[in-house]
Amino acid sequence: IKDPSTFESKSVIISGSVQYPGTYIIQHRNELVTDIIERAGGITIDAYPLASTFSRNQKNVKLSFKDILKNPRSRKNFSVQDGDSITVGKKTNIVTVEGAVNSPGHYQYIRGQRLNDYIEMAGGYTREARKSATYTSNLDGSSEKVSYFSLSSPKILDGAVINVPTKLEVEPLNITEYVTNLTQIYSDLSQAYLLILLASRQ
């Protein structure tokens, strides 16, 4: 039998795009984030998992709401504790382009548009842009560096921020350090080859 006094003072606050936002008493020790969302009536039609946040002790915990809502049994799900806060966000319909572009600012999110499309909307790269160092930041706290060798421009998510650093902001290649590391690698490979060669002759 569960002792009611064990959990009566322990609660979680859930707000944002759920049917019944409010404060919910933790019912058992292993109650999960998705359990609280379900008790709050589930997410609304305008909810956006990537814009959702989970905080504990005033610290934002990076949690993949998209994954745990799709699969509540996922290992990425999180057991709640007293004082935790869940906020289910909405879509912003905005993409922000910052840094070395000719017209930085906020642009309308269009589903299916790629990084190059937004760079073009922002007037293209400036002469100072370090294109290979461009990266995107998403609402869930994740970020992704744009691969210089990628054959296609990556798709951009709603609410993303595209960051284009300048050449001055990117640490220049240290030729001496590069050559030293390359020499060390070559030396290690040479030693390994000699050891294999000697072992094969015995």
Short mmCIF file of C-alpha atoms in Angstrom, two decimals:
data_model
loop_
_atom_site.label_atom_id
_atom_site.label_comp_id
_atom_site.label_asym_id
_atom_site.label_seq_id
_atom_site.Cartn_x
_atom_site.Cartn_y
_atom_site.Cartn_z
CA ILE A 1 0.00 0.00 0.00
CA LYS A 2 1.37 3.40 -1.00
CA ASP A 3 1.78 5.86 1.85
CA PRO A 4 0.01 9.10 0.72
CA SER A 5 2.29 11.23 2.87
CA THR A 6 5.34 10.06 0.92
CA PHE A 7 4.51 12.11 -2.18
CA GLU A 8 1.97 14.69 -1.06
CA SER A 9 4.49 17.53 -0.96
CA LYS A 10 6.32 16.54 -4.13
CA SER A 11 5.09 18.09 -7.34
CA VAL A 12 5.96 19.05 -10.91
CA ILE A 13 4.82 22.13 -12.82
CA ILE A 14 3.84 21.74 -16.46
CA SER A 15 2.98 24.69 -18.68
CA GLY A 16 2.66 25.64 -22.32
CA SER A 17 0.98 23.63 -25.05
CA VAL A 18 -0.76 20.91 -23.05
CA GLN A 19 -4.49 20.51 -22.49
CA TYR A 20 -4.41 21.13 -18.73
CA PRO A 21 -1.32 23.02 -17.57
CA GLY A 22 -0.75 23.25 -13.84
CA THR A 23 0.90 21.62 -10.84
CA TYR A 24 0.82 17.83 -10.60
CA ILE A 25 1.59 15.71 -7.55
CA ILE A 26 4.22 13.01 -8.17
CA GLN A 27 2.36 9.73 -7.74
CA HIS A 28 5.26 7.30 -7.61
CA ARG A 29 9.04 7.28 -7.52
CA ASN A 30 9.59 6.37 -11.16
CA GLU A 31 7.08 8.75 -12.73
CA LEU A 32 8.39 10.00 -16.08
CA VAL A 33 8.16 13.26 -18.01
CA THR A 34 5.75 11.63 -20.46
CA ASP A 35 3.56 10.45 -17.56
CA ILE A 36 3.12 14.07 -16.45
CA ILE A 37 2.37 15.17 -20.02
CA GLU A 38 -0.24 12.41 -20.32
CA ARG A 39 -1.86 13.41 -17.02
CA ALA A 40 -2.00 16.98 -18.32
CA GLY A 41 -4.17 15.76 -21.19
CA GLY A 42 -1.40 15.42 -23.74
CA ILE A 43 0.04 18.04 -26.06
CA THR A 44 -2.12 20.43 -28.07
CA ILE A 45 -2.26 20.58 -31.86
CA ASP A 46 0.11 23.57 -31.98
CA ALA A 47 2.72 21.99 -29.70
CA TYR A 48 6.31 21.76 -30.93
CA PRO A 49 8.44 19.17 -29.10
CA LEU A 50 11.73 20.74 -30.22
CA ALA A 51 10.77 24.00 -28.51
CA SER A 52 10.03 22.26 -25.21
CA THR A 53 12.17 22.49 -22.09
CA PHE A 54 12.73 20.56 -18.88
CA SER A 55 14.38 22.26 -15.93
CA ARG A 56 15.61 21.06 -12.55
CA ASN A 57 17.04 23.29 -9.84
CA GLN A 58 16.88 26.23 -12.28
CA LYS A 59 19.06 24.32 -14.76
CA ASN A 60 17.80 23.42 -18.22
CA VAL A 61 18.28 19.73 -18.96
CA LYS A 62 18.73 18.88 -22.64
CA LEU A 63 15.95 16.40 -23.26
CA SER A 64 14.69 15.10 -26.59
CA PHE A 65 10.94 15.64 -26.25
CA LYS A 66 10.49 14.51 -29.85
CA ASP A 67 11.98 11.09 -29.09
CA ILE A 68 10.28 10.47 -25.75
CA LEU A 69 6.85 11.51 -26.99
CA LYS A 70 7.25 9.17 -29.93
CA ASN A 71 8.47 6.36 -27.67
CA PRO A 72 7.76 6.86 -23.93
CA ARG A 73 9.74 3.69 -23.18
CA SER A 74 12.86 5.29 -24.64
CA ARG A 75 15.92 5.37 -22.41
CA LYS A 76 15.97 9.11 -23.09
CA ASN A 77 12.87 9.56 -20.94
CA PHE A 78 13.46 11.20 -17.57
CA SER A 79 12.18 10.45 -14.06
CA VAL A 80 10.72 13.58 -12.48
CA GLN A 81 11.60 14.98 -9.07
CA ASP A 82 10.04 17.51 -6.74
CA GLY A 83 10.28 21.04 -8.16
CA ASP A 84 10.88 20.01 -11.77
CA SER A 85 9.36 22.19 -14.48
CA ILE A 86 8.15 21.11 -17.92
CA THR A 87 7.29 23.61 -20.64
CA VAL A 88 5.87 22.40 -23.93
CA GLY A 89 6.58 25.06 -26.55
CA LYS A 90 4.93 26.19 -29.77
CA LYS A 91 6.33 26.63 -33.25
CA THR A 92 7.94 30.00 -33.84
CA ASN A 93 7.69 29.96 -37.66
CA ILE A 94 10.95 31.91 -37.63
CA VAL A 95 14.52 31.15 -38.65
CA THR A 96 17.31 33.50 -37.59
CA VAL A 97 20.44 34.13 -39.67
CA GLU A 98 23.35 35.69 -37.77
CA GLY A 99 26.91 36.68 -38.51
CA ALA A 100 28.72 37.22 -41.78
CA VAL A 101 25.78 37.60 -44.19
CA ASN A 102 24.72 40.77 -45.94
CA SER A 103 21.32 41.04 -44.26
CA PRO A 104 21.24 39.20 -40.93
CA GLY A 105 17.87 38.94 -39.20
CA HIS A 106 14.73 36.88 -38.70
CA TYR A 107 13.09 35.11 -41.63
CA GLN A 108 9.91 33.13 -42.12
CA TYR A 109 10.27 29.40 -41.59
CA ILE A 110 9.29 27.50 -44.72
CA ARG A 111 9.11 23.74 -44.41
CA GLY A 112 11.66 21.97 -46.60
CA GLN A 113 13.89 24.99 -47.07
CA ARG A 114 17.61 24.36 -46.69
CA LEU A 115 20.51 26.31 -45.29
CA ASN A 116 21.50 27.72 -48.68
CA ASP A 117 17.95 29.02 -49.17
CA TYR A 118 18.13 31.04 -45.96
CA ILE A 119 21.64 32.28 -46.72
CA GLU A 120 20.27 33.54 -50.05
CA MET A 121 17.33 35.23 -48.26
CA ALA A 122 19.89 36.95 -46.04
CA GLY A 123 21.68 38.40 -49.04
CA GLY A 124 24.41 35.79 -49.27
CA TYR A 125 27.75 35.50 -47.51
CA THR A 126 29.97 38.52 -46.98
CA ARG A 127 33.62 38.53 -48.03
CA GLU A 128 34.62 37.98 -44.40
CA ALA A 129 32.47 34.83 -44.02
CA ARG A 130 34.11 31.54 -43.12
CA LYS A 131 31.59 29.34 -44.92
CA SER A 132 33.11 26.07 -43.73
CA ALA A 133 32.58 27.08 -40.08
CA THR A 134 28.83 27.71 -40.43
CA TYR A 135 26.69 25.91 -37.85
CA THR A 136 23.05 25.76 -36.79
CA SER A 137 21.53 25.87 -33.30
CA ASN A 138 18.10 24.37 -32.62
CA LEU A 139 15.48 25.14 -29.99
CA ASP A 140 16.16 21.90 -28.12
CA GLY A 141 19.73 23.00 -27.46
CA SER A 142 21.32 20.81 -30.11
CA SER A 143 23.70 22.25 -32.67
CA GLU A 144 25.16 20.99 -35.92
CA LYS A 145 28.23 22.09 -37.83
CA VAL A 146 27.64 22.28 -41.55
CA SER A 147 29.87 19.76 -43.30
CA TYR A 148 32.12 21.43 -45.85
CA PHE A 149 32.15 18.20 -47.88
CA SER A 150 28.39 17.61 -47.82
CA LEU A 151 26.85 17.11 -51.25
CA SER A 152 23.58 18.78 -50.26
CA SER A 153 22.66 21.71 -48.07
CA PRO A 154 21.06 20.56 -44.78
CA LYS A 155 17.38 21.12 -44.06
CA ILE A 156 16.63 23.78 -41.45
CA LEU A 157 14.20 23.22 -38.57
CA ASP A 158 11.64 25.69 -37.29
CA GLY A 159 13.17 28.06 -34.75
CA ALA A 160 16.74 27.34 -35.81
CA VAL A 161 19.53 29.91 -35.70
CA ILE A 162 22.08 29.85 -38.52
CA ASN A 163 25.47 31.18 -37.41
CA VAL A 164 28.05 32.28 -39.98
CA PRO A 165 31.37 33.17 -38.30
CA THR A 166 33.89 35.52 -39.83
CA LYS A 167 37.41 34.48 -40.77
CA LEU A 168 38.74 36.45 -37.81
CA GLU A 169 36.48 34.58 -35.38
CA VAL A 170 37.73 31.16 -36.47
CA GLU A 171 41.06 30.09 -35.02
CA PRO A 172 43.59 29.95 -37.85
CA LEU A 173 45.34 26.70 -38.70
CA ASN A 174 48.58 26.33 -36.79
CA ILE A 175 50.93 25.02 -39.50
CA THR A 176 53.71 24.12 -37.03
CA GLU A 177 51.33 22.13 -34.83
CA TYR A 178 49.78 20.45 -37.88
CA VAL A 179 53.18 19.37 -39.25
CA THR A 180 54.28 18.15 -35.80
CA ASN A 181 51.16 16.03 -35.40
CA LEU A 182 51.52 14.66 -38.93
CA THR A 183 55.16 13.76 -38.28
CA GLN A 184 54.23 11.97 -35.07
CA ILE A 185 51.51 9.98 -36.82
CA TYR A 186 53.93 9.01 -39.61
CA SER A 187 56.53 7.97 -37.04
CA ASP A 188 54.03 5.81 -35.15
CA LEU A 189 52.86 4.13 -38.36
CA SER A 190 56.45 3.49 -39.42
CA GLN A 191 57.28 1.85 -36.08
CA ALA A 192 54.18 -0.29 -36.28
CA TYR A 193 55.08 -1.39 -39.81
CA LEU A 194 58.62 -2.34 -38.75
CA LEU A 195 57.33 -4.37 -35.80
CA ILE A 196 54.93 -6.26 -38.07
CA LEU A 197 57.69 -6.84 -40.62
CA LEU A 198 60.10 -8.20 -37.96
CA ALA A 199 57.40 -10.41 -36.47
CA SER A 200 56.62 -11.91 -39.88
CA ARG A 201 60.28 -12.88 -40.42
CA GLN A 202 60.59 -14.78 -37.15
#
